[in-house]
Amino acid sequence: MATLRALLRNTSGAAAAEMALMLPMLITLMFGGMEGAYFFWAEHRVVKAVRDGARYAGRQSVDQYTCTGGGSIVQATKDRILKLTRTGTLDGTGTPLLPNWGDTATSDTTVSVTGCDTTSKGLFGDGVTGPVRVTVTVSADVPYTSLFILLGFPAGTLRLRASEQAVVMGL
């Protein structure tokens, strides 16, 4: 009976036992917080890149767009928009803003003319040739690379998606 009482009063290993019980939860919270922050940072990068691409597309001259056949854009201008959206540079020489953001040929990023108006004259007057108002949509669908891959966990199928529209104002 005395040894049982002595064993119950002994607290020399309590801190180690508490640490062993709490460590898995603390590690989970730490890595979960880092993963959540990284996800929001990556999502922000995609949204900002798409916004910048749409803003650049909206500043192009109206003659870079045609409204025939549902609307299209001159290929060289489209390539610059795609490179700016993916890398942040017009020539595309920079590294992608996110690790899994593929090249422009993989259709992770798309540029499309979504609205053409050749009938309204508005502020442009009667002597306007070509499209009067063009709306451009820049979209991105980028695979998300988790930080847990570095720890050996399998890759998930999360994707970061963003889309932005801009009305072409011309030069």
Coordinates of C-alpha atoms in Angstrom, one line a residue:
M1 CA 0.0 0.0 0.0
A2 CA 2.9 2.4 0.8
T3 CA 4.5 1.8 -2.6
L4 CA 1.2 2.6 -4.4
R5 CA 0.9 5.9 -2.4
A6 CA 4.5 6.7 -3.2
L7 CA 3.9 5.9 -6.9
L8 CA 0.8 8.1 -7.0
R9 CA 2.7 11.1 -5.4
N10 CA 5.7 10.8 -7.7
T11 CA 5.5 13.5 -10.4
S12 CA 9.0 13.3 -11.9
G13 CA 7.8 12.0 -15.3
A14 CA 4.6 14.1 -15.6
A15 CA 6.1 16.7 -17.9
A16 CA 7.5 14.1 -20.3
A17 CA 4.1 12.3 -20.3
E18 CA 2.2 15.5 -21.0
M19 CA 4.6 16.4 -23.8
A20 CA 4.2 13.0 -25.4
L21 CA 0.5 13.4 -25.3
M22 CA 0.4 17.0 -26.7
L23 CA 3.2 16.8 -29.2
P24 CA 1.2 15.2 -32.1
M25 CA -1.5 17.9 -31.7
L26 CA 1.0 20.7 -31.6
I27 CA 2.8 19.4 -34.7
T28 CA -0.5 19.1 -36.5
L29 CA -1.4 22.6 -35.6
M30 CA 1.9 24.0 -36.6
F31 CA 2.0 22.3 -40.0
G32 CA -1.7 22.9 -40.6
G33 CA -1.2 26.6 -40.0
M34 CA 1.8 26.7 -42.4
E35 CA -0.2 24.8 -45.0
G36 CA -3.2 27.1 -44.7
A37 CA -1.0 30.2 -45.0
Y38 CA 0.8 28.7 -48.0
F39 CA -2.5 27.9 -49.7
F40 CA -3.9 31.4 -49.2
W41 CA -0.5 32.9 -50.4
A42 CA -0.6 30.7 -53.6
E43 CA -4.3 31.6 -54.2
H44 CA -3.4 35.3 -53.9
R45 CA -0.6 34.9 -56.4
V46 CA -2.9 33.3 -59.0
V47 CA -5.7 36.0 -58.5
K48 CA -3.2 38.8 -58.7
A49 CA -1.5 37.4 -61.8
V50 CA -4.9 36.9 -63.6
R51 CA -5.9 40.5 -62.6
D52 CA -2.6 41.8 -64.0
G53 CA -3.1 39.9 -67.2
A54 CA -6.6 41.2 -67.7
R55 CA -5.5 44.7 -66.9
Y56 CA -2.7 44.4 -69.6
A57 CA -5.2 43.0 -72.1
G58 CA -7.6 45.9 -71.4
R59 CA -4.8 48.4 -72.3
Q60 CA -4.2 46.9 -75.7
S61 CA -5.3 48.7 -78.9
V62 CA -8.8 47.7 -80.1
D63 CA -7.3 46.7 -83.5
Q64 CA -5.7 43.7 -81.7
Y65 CA -9.2 42.1 -81.4
T66 CA -11.7 40.9 -84.0
C67 CA -15.3 40.2 -83.4
T68 CA -15.8 37.7 -86.2
G69 CA -16.5 34.1 -85.3
G70 CA -17.2 34.8 -81.6
G71 CA -14.2 37.1 -81.2
S72 CA -10.5 36.5 -81.2
I73 CA -7.2 38.2 -80.4
V74 CA -3.9 38.6 -82.3
Q75 CA -1.7 35.7 -81.4
A76 CA 1.4 37.8 -80.5
T77 CA -0.7 39.9 -78.1
K78 CA -2.3 36.7 -76.7
D79 CA 1.1 35.2 -76.0
R80 CA 2.3 38.3 -74.2
I81 CA -0.8 38.2 -72.0
L82 CA -0.3 34.5 -71.2
K83 CA 3.4 35.1 -70.4
L84 CA 2.6 38.1 -68.2
T85 CA 0.0 36.1 -66.3
R86 CA 2.2 33.1 -65.8
T87 CA 5.6 34.7 -65.0
G88 CA 4.9 38.4 -64.3
T89 CA 7.1 39.4 -67.3
L90 CA 6.0 40.2 -70.9
D91 CA 8.7 38.1 -72.5
G92 CA 8.1 35.1 -70.2
T93 CA 11.8 34.7 -69.2
G94 CA 11.0 34.7 -65.5
T95 CA 10.1 31.6 -63.5
P96 CA 6.4 30.7 -63.1
L97 CA 4.8 32.4 -60.1
L98 CA 3.9 29.0 -58.7
P99 CA 5.8 25.8 -59.1
N100 CA 3.2 23.8 -61.0
W101 CA 2.1 26.6 -63.3
G102 CA 2.8 25.0 -66.7
D103 CA 3.9 26.7 -69.8
T104 CA 1.4 28.6 -72.0
A105 CA 0.8 25.6 -74.2
T106 CA -0.7 23.5 -71.4
S107 CA -3.9 25.6 -71.2
D108 CA -3.5 26.4 -67.5
T109 CA -4.1 29.9 -68.5
T110 CA -6.6 31.0 -71.2
V111 CA -7.4 34.4 -72.8
S112 CA -10.7 34.7 -74.6
V113 CA -12.7 37.5 -76.1
T114 CA -16.1 37.2 -74.4
G115 CA -18.0 40.3 -75.7
C116 CA -17.8 42.3 -78.8
D117 CA -20.0 45.2 -79.7
T118 CA -19.7 46.7 -83.1
T119 CA -23.1 48.5 -83.2
S120 CA -23.0 51.0 -80.4
K121 CA -21.2 54.2 -81.2
G122 CA -21.1 55.8 -77.8
L123 CA -18.3 58.3 -77.3
F124 CA -16.5 57.1 -80.4
G125 CA -18.8 58.8 -83.0
D126 CA -20.0 57.5 -86.3
G127 CA -16.7 57.1 -88.1
V128 CA -15.5 54.1 -86.1
T129 CA -14.2 51.0 -87.9
G130 CA -13.8 47.7 -86.2
P131 CA -15.1 46.7 -82.8
V132 CA -16.2 49.5 -80.6
R133 CA -16.3 47.6 -77.2
V134 CA -14.5 44.4 -76.5
T135 CA -14.5 42.4 -73.2
V136 CA -11.5 40.1 -72.6
T137 CA -11.5 37.3 -70.0
V138 CA -8.2 35.9 -68.6
S139 CA -8.6 32.7 -66.6
A140 CA -6.2 30.4 -64.8
D141 CA -6.5 26.8 -63.5
V142 CA -3.3 25.9 -61.7
P143 CA -2.6 22.7 -59.8
Y144 CA -1.8 23.4 -56.1
T145 CA 1.4 21.9 -54.7
S146 CA 1.0 21.2 -51.0
L147 CA 3.8 21.6 -48.5
F148 CA 3.0 18.1 -47.2
I149 CA 4.6 16.7 -50.4
L150 CA 7.9 17.6 -48.9
L151 CA 7.1 15.3 -46.0
G152 CA 6.3 12.4 -48.2
F153 CA 2.5 12.6 -48.3
P154 CA 0.9 12.0 -51.7
A155 CA -0.1 14.9 -53.9
G156 CA -3.7 16.0 -53.8
T157 CA -5.9 17.2 -56.6
L158 CA -6.5 20.7 -55.4
R159 CA -6.5 23.4 -58.1
L160 CA -6.4 27.2 -57.8
R161 CA -8.8 28.9 -60.2
A162 CA -9.2 32.6 -61.0
S163 CA -10.9 34.6 -63.7
E164 CA -10.9 38.3 -64.5
Q165 CA -12.6 40.4 -67.1
A166 CA -11.5 43.7 -68.6
V167 CA -13.0 46.0 -71.1
V168 CA -10.5 47.0 -73.8
M169 CA -9.9 50.7 -73.6
G170 CA -7.2 50.9 -76.2
L171 CA -4.1 53.0 -76.2

